[in-house]
Coordinates of C-alpha atoms in Angstrom, one line a residue:
M262 CA -0.1 0.0 0.0
K263 CA 1.3 3.4 -0.8
P264 CA 1.8 6.0 2.0
V265 CA -0.7 8.7 2.1
M266 CA 0.8 12.2 1.4
D267 CA 0.7 14.4 4.4
A268 CA -1.0 17.8 4.4
P269 CA 2.0 19.9 4.8
Y270 CA 3.6 18.2 1.9
L271 CA 0.7 18.8 -0.4
V272 CA 0.4 22.4 0.5
K273 CA 4.1 23.0 -0.2
R274 CA 3.9 21.1 -3.4
R275 CA 0.8 22.9 -4.7
T276 CA 2.5 26.3 -3.8
A277 CA 5.5 25.5 -5.7
L278 CA 3.6 24.1 -8.8
A279 CA 1.4 27.3 -8.9
R280 CA 4.5 29.3 -9.6
L281 CA 5.1 27.5 -12.7
G282 CA 1.9 28.5 -14.4
A283 CA -0.8 26.3 -15.5
G284 CA 0.7 25.7 -18.9
L285 CA 3.7 24.0 -17.5
I286 CA 2.1 21.4 -15.4
A287 CA 0.7 18.0 -16.3
P288 CA -2.9 18.3 -15.7
L289 CA -3.9 14.8 -15.1
L290 CA -2.5 14.7 -11.5
A291 CA -5.5 12.4 -10.5
S292 CA -4.7 9.7 -13.1
A293 CA -3.5 6.2 -11.8
P294 CA 0.2 5.5 -12.2
G295 CA 1.0 3.6 -15.4
Q296 CA -1.7 5.4 -17.4
G297 CA -0.9 8.0 -20.0
F298 CA 0.0 11.4 -18.7
A299 CA -0.4 14.7 -20.4
Q300 CA 2.9 16.4 -20.9
A301 CA 3.5 19.8 -19.8
S302 CA 2.6 22.1 -22.9
Q303 CA 6.0 23.9 -22.7
N304 CA 9.2 23.7 -21.0
A305 CA 9.9 25.5 -17.9
S306 CA 13.0 27.5 -17.3
R307 CA 15.8 25.9 -15.1
A308 CA 14.8 28.5 -12.5
Q309 CA 11.2 27.7 -12.4
L310 CA 12.0 23.8 -12.3
L311 CA 14.3 24.5 -9.3
T312 CA 11.6 26.5 -7.4
A313 CA 9.4 23.5 -7.7
W314 CA 12.1 21.0 -7.0
R315 CA 13.1 22.6 -3.8
Q316 CA 10.0 21.5 -2.3
G317 CA 10.7 17.7 -2.9
G318 CA 10.7 15.2 -5.5
V319 CA 12.9 13.4 -8.0
L320 CA 14.5 15.1 -11.0
L321 CA 15.0 12.5 -13.8
I322 CA 17.8 13.6 -16.0
R323 CA 18.4 12.1 -19.5
H324 CA 22.3 11.9 -19.8
A325 CA 24.0 14.9 -21.7
A326 CA 25.0 14.9 -25.3
T327 CA 27.1 11.9 -26.6
E328 CA 29.1 11.1 -29.5
S329 CA 27.0 10.1 -32.6
G330 CA 25.3 6.8 -32.7
L331 CA 22.2 4.9 -31.4
G332 CA 22.3 2.5 -28.5
D333 CA 25.8 1.1 -28.1
P334 CA 28.4 -0.5 -30.2
P335 CA 28.7 -4.4 -30.5
G336 CA 30.6 -5.7 -27.4
F337 CA 29.1 -3.3 -24.9
A338 CA 30.0 -4.1 -21.5
I339 CA 28.9 -2.4 -18.2
G340 CA 32.1 -0.9 -16.4
Q341 CA 34.1 -0.7 -19.6
C342 CA 33.5 2.7 -21.0
R343 CA 35.6 2.0 -24.2
T344 CA 33.0 -0.3 -25.2
Q345 CA 30.2 2.2 -24.9
R346 CA 28.9 5.2 -26.7
N347 CA 30.0 8.1 -24.4
L348 CA 29.7 11.8 -23.7
S349 CA 30.9 14.2 -26.3
E350 CA 32.9 17.2 -25.2
A351 CA 29.6 19.4 -25.6
G352 CA 28.0 16.9 -23.3
R353 CA 30.9 17.1 -20.7
Q354 CA 30.8 20.9 -20.8
A355 CA 26.9 21.0 -20.4
S356 CA 27.1 18.7 -17.3
R357 CA 29.8 20.9 -15.6
A358 CA 27.8 24.0 -16.4
L359 CA 24.7 22.5 -14.8
G360 CA 26.7 21.7 -11.6
A361 CA 28.1 25.2 -11.5
W362 CA 24.6 26.6 -12.0
L363 CA 23.2 24.6 -9.0
Q364 CA 26.1 25.7 -6.9
S365 CA 25.4 29.3 -7.7
Q366 CA 21.8 28.7 -6.7
N367 CA 23.0 27.3 -3.3
F368 CA 21.2 24.0 -4.0
K369 CA 22.5 20.4 -3.5
P370 CA 20.1 17.4 -3.8
D371 CA 19.9 14.9 -1.0
A372 CA 20.9 12.1 -3.2
V373 CA 22.2 11.4 -6.8
R374 CA 21.6 8.0 -8.5
S375 CA 22.8 6.9 -12.0
S376 CA 22.4 4.2 -14.4
Q377 CA 25.7 2.1 -14.7
W378 CA 26.2 3.2 -18.4
C379 CA 29.2 5.4 -18.5
R380 CA 27.5 8.4 -20.2
C381 CA 25.1 8.6 -17.3
Q382 CA 27.8 8.3 -14.8
D383 CA 29.8 10.9 -16.3
T384 CA 26.7 13.3 -16.4
A385 CA 26.2 12.7 -12.7
R386 CA 29.8 13.0 -11.7
L387 CA 30.4 16.2 -13.7
A388 CA 27.2 17.9 -12.7
F389 CA 27.0 16.6 -9.0
G390 CA 30.2 15.0 -7.9
A391 CA 29.3 12.1 -5.8
Y392 CA 26.6 9.6 -7.1
E393 CA 25.4 6.0 -6.4
D394 CA 25.0 3.5 -9.2
W395 CA 21.4 1.9 -9.4
S396 CA 20.6 -0.7 -11.8
A397 CA 17.0 0.2 -12.0
L398 CA 18.1 3.2 -14.1
N399 CA 19.9 1.1 -16.7
S400 CA 18.9 1.3 -20.3
T401 CA 16.3 -1.3 -21.4
F402 CA 16.8 -0.2 -25.1
A403 CA 16.8 -3.0 -27.8
G404 CA 15.8 -5.8 -25.3
Q405 CA 18.1 -5.1 -22.5
G406 CA 17.4 -5.4 -18.8
D407 CA 13.9 -5.9 -17.3
P408 CA 11.6 -3.1 -18.0
A409 CA 8.8 -4.1 -15.7
A410 CA 11.0 -4.9 -12.7
Q411 CA 13.0 -1.7 -13.3
Q412 CA 9.8 0.4 -13.4
K413 CA 8.5 -1.3 -10.3
A414 CA 11.7 -0.5 -8.4
M415 CA 11.5 3.2 -9.3
R416 CA 7.9 3.4 -8.5
D417 CA 8.4 1.7 -5.1
R418 CA 11.3 4.2 -4.3
L419 CA 9.2 7.2 -5.4
S420 CA 6.2 6.1 -3.2
A421 CA 8.4 5.7 -0.2
L422 CA 10.2 9.1 -0.8
P423 CA 10.1 11.3 2.4
A424 CA 8.2 14.6 2.0
G425 CA 10.7 17.3 1.2
R426 CA 13.4 15.0 0.0
T427 CA 15.1 15.9 -3.4
E428 CA 16.8 13.2 -5.6
V429 CA 18.4 13.2 -8.9
W430 CA 18.2 10.1 -11.1
V431 CA 20.5 10.2 -14.2
T432 CA 19.2 7.7 -16.7
H433 CA 18.1 7.1 -20.4
Q434 CA 15.3 8.3 -22.7
V435 CA 13.5 4.7 -22.6
I436 CA 13.4 4.9 -18.8
M437 CA 12.0 8.3 -18.5
S438 CA 9.5 7.7 -21.2
G439 CA 8.4 4.4 -19.6
L440 CA 7.7 6.1 -16.2
T441 CA 6.1 9.2 -17.5
R442 CA 4.9 8.6 -21.1
A443 CA 6.7 11.7 -22.3
Y444 CA 9.9 11.8 -24.5
P445 CA 12.9 13.8 -23.1
G446 CA 15.4 15.6 -25.1
V447 CA 19.3 15.0 -24.4
G448 CA 20.0 16.6 -21.2
E449 CA 16.5 17.5 -20.3
G450 CA 15.1 17.1 -16.7
F451 CA 11.7 15.8 -15.7
L452 CA 10.4 16.6 -12.2
V453 CA 8.2 14.0 -11.0
D454 CA 6.1 13.4 -7.7
R455 CA 5.8 10.3 -5.5
Q456 CA 3.4 8.7 -8.1
G457 CA 5.8 9.2 -11.0
R458 CA 3.6 11.9 -12.5
L459 CA 5.4 14.5 -14.6
L460 CA 5.1 17.9 -13.0
A461 CA 7.5 20.1 -15.0
R462 CA 10.3 19.7 -17.5
A463 CA 13.2 21.9 -18.5
D464 CA 16.2 21.9 -20.7
L465 CA 19.0 21.9 -18.1
A466 CA 21.5 23.2 -20.5
A467 CA 19.6 26.2 -21.3

């Protein structure tokens, strides 16, 4: 059974979301998890997203820009970056810039988790410093992983998230789309609540 949200948490959440404007919020907040959610009609700014995030929630981030390609080369192996499609120089610069911007805003999330793919780990490391690997965030592209089990693990963690806690999960497009039914651009962030519902989205390199 999922925990019932406490009243102070709801008040704080609604206040933060109101600042984003009606056009930036997914309107189907009463929908059951796993159903299709309406996407925010336009991107928020980084500042708007941060205003809402400060109240608590998980920011899913699609890894930063990579070298050209789709998926990973033949012979891919976790823990061996040379076998993978990795961040481009532009992606590394964007990740560092995001970290510098968050520092300038005096904000540090309570926890940072990353897929075990090197492009996600590098995004997390360059933007946030320390991070923890979490296999639930690993790519399920082209038949990899266990999508159902990974989505359940994420939803379980979201539902147990303490009020006001802020986390970052650096992951892949397929994982973010599976949770929210929305398609993220490279380096885009999705703020989700404890039901996995999309509250706001922003280009974190902007």
